[in-house]
Amino acid sequence: MKELHYLDSHAHIMAEEYQEDFEEMLKRAEDAHVDRIMIITLSHEETMRALAFARRDPGRYKVAAGIFPEDVKNVSDEDWQVFEKTAADPEVTCIGEIGLDYYWEKDPEIRKLQREYFIRQIELAKKLNKPFLVHSRDAIQDTYDIMKAHHGRGLMHCYSGTKEMAREFVKLGYYIALGGAVTFKNARHSVEVCADIDENYLLSETDCPYMAPVPKRGKRNEPSYIPYIVNKMAEVRGVSEEYMAEVIDRNWTRFLEGKE
Ligand SMILES: [Zn+2]
């Protein structure tokens, strides 16, 4: 049997949830053949810790840094300058997660500020020739409009919109990352999107420590649970898990390298 390689394109493994069993959690991922993990970091301090850690095995661990939509209201000019510098670090592979969150943010002024920082970070990613990872909650139309007007190389993380909208993102060359929701009984959209879109634009992620897939739903999530997600994706698409994992692996390489 061919060796499987799984991908977790969105993992918050520097989070305090893993302090107790960090090494064991990594070992479980390794045993489950989750061979590439994108570490998402949400603060300068977290980015620095992730960079130091990822040097252990740069082929396996990559680091993304971004200003999260919920944090834009606290960013000073100085913070932005520090962020710009960090983003330019060759060991920071992706810019993210960035985007819009209208679910948590109701204030129109702050929402406007979210859009400004989203655009700023997309433009920075483009200048640095790096891909970006997008968080979008209850804001799909604004997200789309910005990603169309400021077109670059990116993915929709934890995509929860309709399949029609997913098709529009794919038309612009954006990738769609699916996570635990695809295994949930009530998540019709995720399953429809998974079944519908061009396989060359599908990616897998955990968004751990949140969003654990069935049968771990409600528990702390971790990268070693990726096979549950890819197994479900394969089932939905009527292909073997081996085939699905291989397609995702190839898509990820293409995404990181920026080839069409
Ligand atoms: Zn995240």
PDB file of N, CA, C and O and ligand atoms in Angstrom, residues 10-12 40 42 68 97 135 157 205 207-208 210, ligand 1:
ATOM      1  N   HIS A  10      -4.390  24.323   8.818  1.00  0.00           N
ATOM      2  CA  HIS A  10      -4.775  25.364   9.782  1.00  0.00           C
ATOM      3  C   HIS A  10      -4.809  24.794  11.193  1.00  0.00           C
ATOM      4  O   HIS A  10      -5.808  24.206  11.609  1.00  0.00           O
ATOM      5  N   ALA A  11      -3.725  24.991  11.918  1.00  0.00           N
ATOM      6  CA  ALA A  11      -3.637  24.416  13.264  1.00  0.00           C
ATOM      7  C   ALA A  11      -3.055  25.438  14.234  1.00  0.00           C
ATOM      8  O   ALA A  11      -1.986  26.010  13.976  1.00  0.00           O
ATOM      9  N   HIS A  12      -3.770  25.661  15.330  1.00  0.00           N
ATOM     10  CA  HIS A  12      -3.266  26.585  16.362  1.00  0.00           C
ATOM     11  C   HIS A  12      -2.542  25.774  17.432  1.00  0.00           C
ATOM     12  O   HIS A  12      -2.973  25.731  18.580  1.00  0.00           O
ATOM     13  N   ILE A  40      -0.887  28.357  12.718  1.00  0.00           N
ATOM     14  CA  ILE A  40      -1.467  29.699  12.643  1.00  0.00           C
ATOM     15  C   ILE A  40      -1.150  30.431  13.944  1.00  0.00           C
ATOM     16  O   ILE A  40      -1.385  29.904  15.037  1.00  0.00           O
ATOM     17  N   LEU A  42      -1.463  34.187  16.143  1.00  0.00           N
ATOM     18  CA  LEU A  42      -2.347  35.365  16.230  1.00  0.00           C
ATOM     19  C   LEU A  42      -1.727  36.548  16.971  1.00  0.00           C
ATOM     20  O   LEU A  42      -2.380  37.576  17.138  1.00  0.00           O
ATOM     21  N   PHE A  68      -5.670  39.086  13.193  1.00  0.00           N
ATOM     22  CA  PHE A  68      -7.007  38.500  13.184  1.00  0.00           C
ATOM     23  C   PHE A  68      -8.055  39.618  13.194  1.00  0.00           C
ATOM     24  O   PHE A  68      -7.863  40.637  13.861  1.00  0.00           O
ATOM     25  N   GLU A  97      -4.203  34.055  10.123  1.00  0.00           N
ATOM     26  CA  GLU A  97      -5.417  34.228   9.384  1.00  0.00           C
ATOM     27  C   GLU A  97      -5.888  35.676   9.409  1.00  0.00           C
ATOM     28  O   GLU A  97      -5.856  36.315  10.461  1.00  0.00           O
ATOM     29  N   HIS A 135     -10.099  34.071   7.003  1.00  0.00           N
ATOM     30  CA  HIS A 135     -11.171  33.776   7.951  1.00  0.00           C
ATOM     31  C   HIS A 135     -12.350  34.667   7.562  1.00  0.00           C
ATOM     32  O   HIS A 135     -12.204  35.869   7.458  1.00  0.00           O
ATOM     33  N   HIS A 157     -10.357  29.590   4.642  1.00  0.00           N
ATOM     34  CA  HIS A 157     -10.201  28.652   5.753  1.00  0.00           C
ATOM     35  C   HIS A 157     -11.564  28.354   6.358  1.00  0.00           C
ATOM     36  O   HIS A 157     -12.407  29.248   6.466  1.00  0.00           O
ATOM     37  N   GLU A 205      -8.113  20.775   6.849  1.00  0.00           N
ATOM     38  CA  GLU A 205      -7.604  21.497   8.019  1.00  0.00           C
ATOM     39  C   GLU A 205      -8.363  21.042   9.260  1.00  0.00           C
ATOM     40  O   GLU A 205      -9.475  20.519   9.166  1.00  0.00           O
ATOM     41  N   ASP A 207      -8.353  23.414  12.200  1.00  0.00           N
ATOM     42  CA  ASP A 207      -8.664  24.614  12.991  1.00  0.00           C
ATOM     43  C   ASP A 207      -8.566  24.265  14.485  1.00  0.00           C
ATOM     44  O   ASP A 207      -9.266  24.849  15.312  1.00  0.00           O
ATOM     45  N   CYS A 208      -7.723  23.311  14.809  1.00  0.00           N
ATOM     46  CA  CYS A 208      -7.597  22.919  16.217  1.00  0.00           C
ATOM     47  C   CYS A 208      -7.051  24.077  17.047  1.00  0.00           C
ATOM     48  O   CYS A 208      -6.334  24.907  16.500  1.00  0.00           O
ATOM     49  N   TYR A 210     -10.198  23.987  18.056  1.00  0.00           N
ATOM     50  CA  TYR A 210     -11.660  24.012  17.896  1.00  0.00           C
ATOM     51  C   TYR A 210     -12.104  23.015  16.841  1.00  0.00           C
ATOM     52  O   TYR A 210     -11.288  22.440  16.131  1.00  0.00           O
TER      53      TYR A 210
HETATM   54 ZN    ZN B   1      -7.910  29.755  13.088  1.00  0.00          ZN
END
